Amino acid sequence: MRRLLIGLAAGTLFVTATACGSSGSGSDGGNAGSGGTTTLKLGVIPIIDVAPLYLGEKKGFYSERGLELEPTLAQGGAAIVPGVVSGQFDFGFSNMTSLLVAQSKNVPVKAVVNGVASTGEAGADFAEIAVPKGSPLKSAKDLEGKKVAANTLGNICDTSVNESVRKDGGDPSKVEYVEMPFDQMPAALSKGQVDAACVVEPALATIKSQGGTVLASNFVDVSPDLTVAMYFTSQQYAQKNPELVKKFQEATAESLAYADEHPEEVREIITSYTKIPESLLETVVLPRWPAEPDRASIERLAELGQEDGLFEKAPDLDKLLP
């Protein structure tokens, strides 16, 4: 837990080309410290999606397998992918579109365990297109000609919001996306810097507390069972460290199941690594953390990515998924 706190105190650190690897990186067992503990460097995003990781660390699911987590916070999966490939991180958390884009470019990434999934309930998801209090926008089609905040451009926000606009009869090519971190979106909406935001919890709860409302459910519009993100590593790391990958898979799967069964503990743990006020904890919409990814929903996301021109060639899901 000590290293976890150190990672949090470091704040948002963005991926650079400085590949440093894990502590004493090497093949399985070669990077174990005193007592046989192996430190895993993780690239994650400060959003509710990764709550099971912190909860699993607290419950001892990783330590009982000889693993210690050292997370570093980044703005989005697109920034974490190069960090994992370069060896700066052993594992990363990324939305599926970032991983699909990487795979389509033959970047050697390998998804290893499920991350997070949509609730599948329109108007009650953990990710929504939100508008500020008093907004004249009434449906996704109204986003034509408007500015929409997205944490990373050319990624899952764009393509899922585009799908909401299409389904509502609009032209997504007329939407202007503005890149900013999730935790800056509530203020940007209230100041009128953007007209809407593709936002996830806990920033979504903050927007609602300020009188903001939900315009559409972009992840649900892609697929009710959308696998939004997964944990991944590099192909090289997976080949050199199969036992560590297996232990990380097992501990994370146990953490996902525990989080799904203990929502109140999830709400408590997110205060340790996000800016959510405790007064809003009960209003946060929790996602689902199923054990397995939903391949059909990932295929649909890939189709939309191709439609939006994110891929030069179709990604190979057999090579990407576990």
Tab-separated table of N, CA, C and O in Angstrom, residues 259-304:
chain	number	residue	atom	x	y	z
A	259	ALA	N	-15.265	-6.058	-6.382
A	259	ALA	CA	-15.828	-4.720	-6.586
A	259	ALA	C	-17.299	-4.796	-6.984
A	259	ALA	O	-18.128	-4.006	-6.518
A	260	ASP	N	-17.616	-5.750	-7.846
A	260	ASP	CA	-19.005	-5.899	-8.279
A	260	ASP	C	-19.932	-6.232	-7.105
A	260	ASP	O	-21.103	-5.845	-7.090
A	261	GLU	N	-19.385	-6.942	-6.117
A	261	GLU	CA	-20.207	-7.403	-4.986
A	261	GLU	C	-20.187	-6.436	-3.800
A	261	GLU	O	-20.948	-6.636	-2.851
A	262	HIS	N	-19.304	-5.428	-3.826
A	262	HIS	CA	-19.175	-4.523	-2.677
A	262	HIS	C	-19.171	-3.056	-3.144
A	262	HIS	O	-18.142	-2.362	-3.053
A	263	PRO	N	-20.305	-2.566	-3.646
A	263	PRO	CA	-20.362	-1.198	-4.183
A	263	PRO	C	-20.013	-0.123	-3.168
A	263	PRO	O	-19.421	0.901	-3.527
A	264	GLU	N	-20.354	-0.321	-1.896
A	264	GLU	CA	-20.055	0.719	-0.911
A	264	GLU	C	-18.555	0.864	-0.689
A	264	GLU	O	-18.043	1.982	-0.480
A	265	GLU	N	-17.835	-0.251	-0.766
A	265	GLU	CA	-16.369	-0.175	-0.627
A	265	GLU	C	-15.746	0.480	-1.859
A	265	GLU	O	-14.712	1.138	-1.758
A	266	VAL	N	-16.381	0.293	-3.019
A	266	VAL	CA	-15.912	0.975	-4.226
A	266	VAL	C	-16.037	2.480	-4.046
A	266	VAL	O	-15.118	3.248	-4.349
A	267	ARG	N	-17.188	2.919	-3.534
A	267	ARG	CA	-17.407	4.362	-3.352
A	267	ARG	C	-16.372	4.954	-2.394
A	267	ARG	O	-15.915	6.080	-2.563
A	268	GLU	N	-16.015	4.187	-1.387
A	268	GLU	CA	-15.030	4.696	-0.423
A	268	GLU	C	-13.634	4.783	-1.036
A	268	GLU	O	-12.912	5.754	-0.830
A	269	ILE	N	-13.257	3.781	-1.812
A	269	ILE	CA	-11.886	3.731	-2.310
A	269	ILE	C	-11.607	4.820	-3.348
A	269	ILE	O	-10.478	5.287	-3.483
A	270	ILE	N	-12.645	5.264	-4.087
A	270	ILE	CA	-12.377	6.244	-5.138
A	270	ILE	C	-11.981	7.612	-4.573
A	270	ILE	O	-11.386	8.425	-5.278
A	271	THR	N	-12.284	7.848	-3.302
A	271	THR	CA	-11.853	9.118	-2.702
A	271	THR	C	-10.335	9.143	-2.503
A	271	THR	O	-9.750	10.206	-2.283
A	272	SER	N	-9.685	7.973	-2.578
A	272	SER	CA	-8.241	7.912	-2.338
A	272	SER	C	-7.430	8.313	-3.559
A	272	SER	O	-6.247	8.609	-3.442
A	273	TYR	N	-8.049	8.328	-4.759
A	273	TYR	CA	-7.246	8.650	-5.953
A	273	TYR	C	-7.963	9.570	-6.940
A	273	TYR	O	-7.458	9.811	-8.036
A	274	THR	N	-9.163	10.090	-6.569
A	274	THR	CA	-9.850	11.064	-7.411
A	274	THR	C	-10.191	12.289	-6.578
A	274	THR	O	-9.996	12.304	-5.359
A	275	LYS	N	-10.758	13.308	-7.230
A	275	LYS	CA	-11.095	14.556	-6.551
A	275	LYS	C	-12.559	14.615	-6.146
A	275	LYS	O	-13.072	15.678	-5.811
A	276	ILE	N	-13.260	13.487	-6.181
A	276	ILE	CA	-14.680	13.482	-5.860
A	276	ILE	C	-14.918	13.838	-4.384
A	276	ILE	O	-14.317	13.265	-3.483
A	277	PRO	N	-15.784	14.839	-4.107
A	277	PRO	CA	-16.119	15.145	-2.716
A	277	PRO	C	-16.912	13.988	-2.101
A	277	PRO	O	-17.722	13.346	-2.781
A	278	GLU	N	-16.684	13.721	-0.824
A	278	GLU	CA	-17.380	12.617	-0.169
A	278	GLU	C	-18.892	12.810	-0.200
A	278	GLU	O	-19.651	11.844	-0.189
A	279	SER	N	-19.335	14.074	-0.260
A	279	SER	CA	-20.776	14.348	-0.264
A	279	SER	C	-21.470	13.831	-1.521
A	279	SER	O	-22.689	13.679	-1.553
A	280	LEU	N	-20.686	13.546	-2.581
A	280	LEU	CA	-21.281	13.087	-3.837
A	280	LEU	C	-21.150	11.582	-4.043
A	280	LEU	O	-21.600	11.049	-5.063
A	281	LEU	N	-20.546	10.902	-3.073
A	281	LEU	CA	-20.250	9.478	-3.282
A	281	LEU	C	-21.493	8.656	-3.607
A	281	LEU	O	-21.469	7.776	-4.470
A	282	GLU	N	-22.588	8.919	-2.926
A	282	GLU	CA	-23.789	8.110	-3.127
A	282	GLU	C	-24.441	8.350	-4.480
A	282	GLU	O	-25.271	7.569	-4.931
A	283	THR	N	-24.081	9.455	-5.143
A	283	THR	CA	-24.688	9.756	-6.443
A	283	THR	C	-23.881	9.185	-7.611
A	283	THR	O	-24.336	9.236	-8.754
A	284	VAL	N	-22.698	8.679	-7.335
A	284	VAL	CA	-21.858	8.129	-8.400
A	284	VAL	C	-22.498	6.867	-8.965
A	284	VAL	O	-22.890	5.968	-8.223
A	285	VAL	N	-22.600	6.803	-10.293
A	285	VAL	CA	-23.125	5.606	-10.966
A	285	VAL	C	-21.966	4.631	-11.174
A	285	VAL	O	-20.975	4.949	-11.837
A	286	LEU	N	-22.106	3.450	-10.621
A	286	LEU	CA	-21.039	2.464	-10.745
A	286	LEU	C	-21.164	1.695	-12.055
A	286	LEU	O	-22.284	1.367	-12.480
A	287	PRO	N	-20.028	1.384	-12.692
A	287	PRO	CA	-20.076	0.551	-13.889
A	287	PRO	C	-20.229	-0.916	-13.506
A	287	PRO	O	-20.403	-1.243	-12.326
A	288	ARG	N	-20.149	-1.814	-14.487
A	288	ARG	CA	-20.084	-3.251	-14.201
A	288	ARG	C	-18.636	-3.700	-14.384
A	288	ARG	O	-17.903	-3.151	-15.200
A	289	TRP	N	-18.259	-4.691	-13.614
A	289	TRP	CA	-16.912	-5.264	-13.739
A	289	TRP	C	-17.015	-6.767	-13.979
A	289	TRP	O	-16.670	-7.574	-13.094
A	290	PRO	N	-17.504	-7.179	-15.143
A	290	PRO	CA	-17.623	-8.615	-15.426
A	290	PRO	C	-16.249	-9.264	-15.569
A	290	PRO	O	-15.249	-8.595	-15.865
A	291	ALA	N	-16.216	-10.572	-15.395
A	291	ALA	CA	-14.940	-11.299	-15.447
A	291	ALA	C	-14.383	-11.369	-16.864
A	291	ALA	O	-13.171	-11.361	-17.059
A	292	GLU	N	-15.268	-11.433	-17.850
A	292	GLU	CA	-14.828	-11.635	-19.225
A	292	GLU	C	-15.236	-10.462	-20.122
A	292	GLU	O	-16.305	-9.874	-19.925
A	293	PRO	N	-14.428	-10.143	-21.122
A	293	PRO	CA	-14.829	-9.112	-22.094
A	293	PRO	C	-15.939	-9.627	-22.998
A	293	PRO	O	-16.090	-10.842	-23.187
A	294	ASP	N	-16.723	-8.710	-23.543
A	294	ASP	CA	-17.795	-9.067	-24.485
A	294	ASP	C	-17.281	-8.833	-25.909
A	294	ASP	O	-17.194	-7.695	-26.357
A	295	ARG	N	-16.921	-9.909	-26.581
A	295	ARG	CA	-16.271	-9.784	-27.885
A	295	ARG	C	-17.168	-9.099	-28.922
A	295	ARG	O	-16.689	-8.293	-29.725
A	296	ALA	N	-18.456	-9.410	-28.902
A	296	ALA	CA	-19.362	-8.813	-29.890
A	296	ALA	C	-19.369	-7.287	-29.770
A	296	ALA	O	-19.410	-6.574	-30.785
A	297	SER	N	-19.331	-6.790	-28.549
A	297	SER	CA	-19.350	-5.331	-28.369
A	297	SER	C	-18.039	-4.712	-28.841
A	297	SER	O	-18.032	-3.594	-29.372
A	298	ILE	N	-16.931	-5.431	-28.649
A	298	ILE	CA	-15.632	-4.921	-29.122
A	298	ILE	C	-15.601	-4.912	-30.651
A	298	ILE	O	-15.060	-3.984	-31.270
A	299	GLU	N	-16.204	-5.920	-31.263
A	299	GLU	CA	-16.287	-5.946	-32.730
A	299	GLU	C	-17.092	-4.744	-33.233
A	299	GLU	O	-16.747	-4.137	-34.250
A	300	ARG	N	-18.158	-4.410	-32.536
A	300	ARG	CA	-18.970	-3.246	-32.930
A	300	ARG	C	-18.164	-1.954	-32.795
A	300	ARG	O	-18.225	-1.066	-33.667
A	301	LEU	N	-17.387	-1.856	-31.714
A	301	LEU	CA	-16.539	-0.676	-31.518
A	301	LEU	C	-15.503	-0.576	-32.640
A	301	LEU	O	-15.195	0.527	-33.126
A	302	ALA	N	-14.974	-1.718	-33.068
A	302	ALA	CA	-14.008	-1.731	-34.173
A	302	ALA	C	-14.665	-1.277	-35.473
A	302	ALA	O	-14.064	-0.544	-36.275
A	303	GLU	N	-15.891	-1.705	-35.699
A	303	GLU	CA	-16.619	-1.283	-36.902
A	303	GLU	C	-16.794	0.235	-36.924
A	303	GLU	O	-16.599	0.880	-37.953
A	304	LEU	N	-17.154	0.793	-35.762
A	304	LEU	CA	-17.347	2.244	-35.691
A	304	LEU	C	-16.023	2.983	-35.861
A	304	LEU	O	-15.977	4.058	-36.473
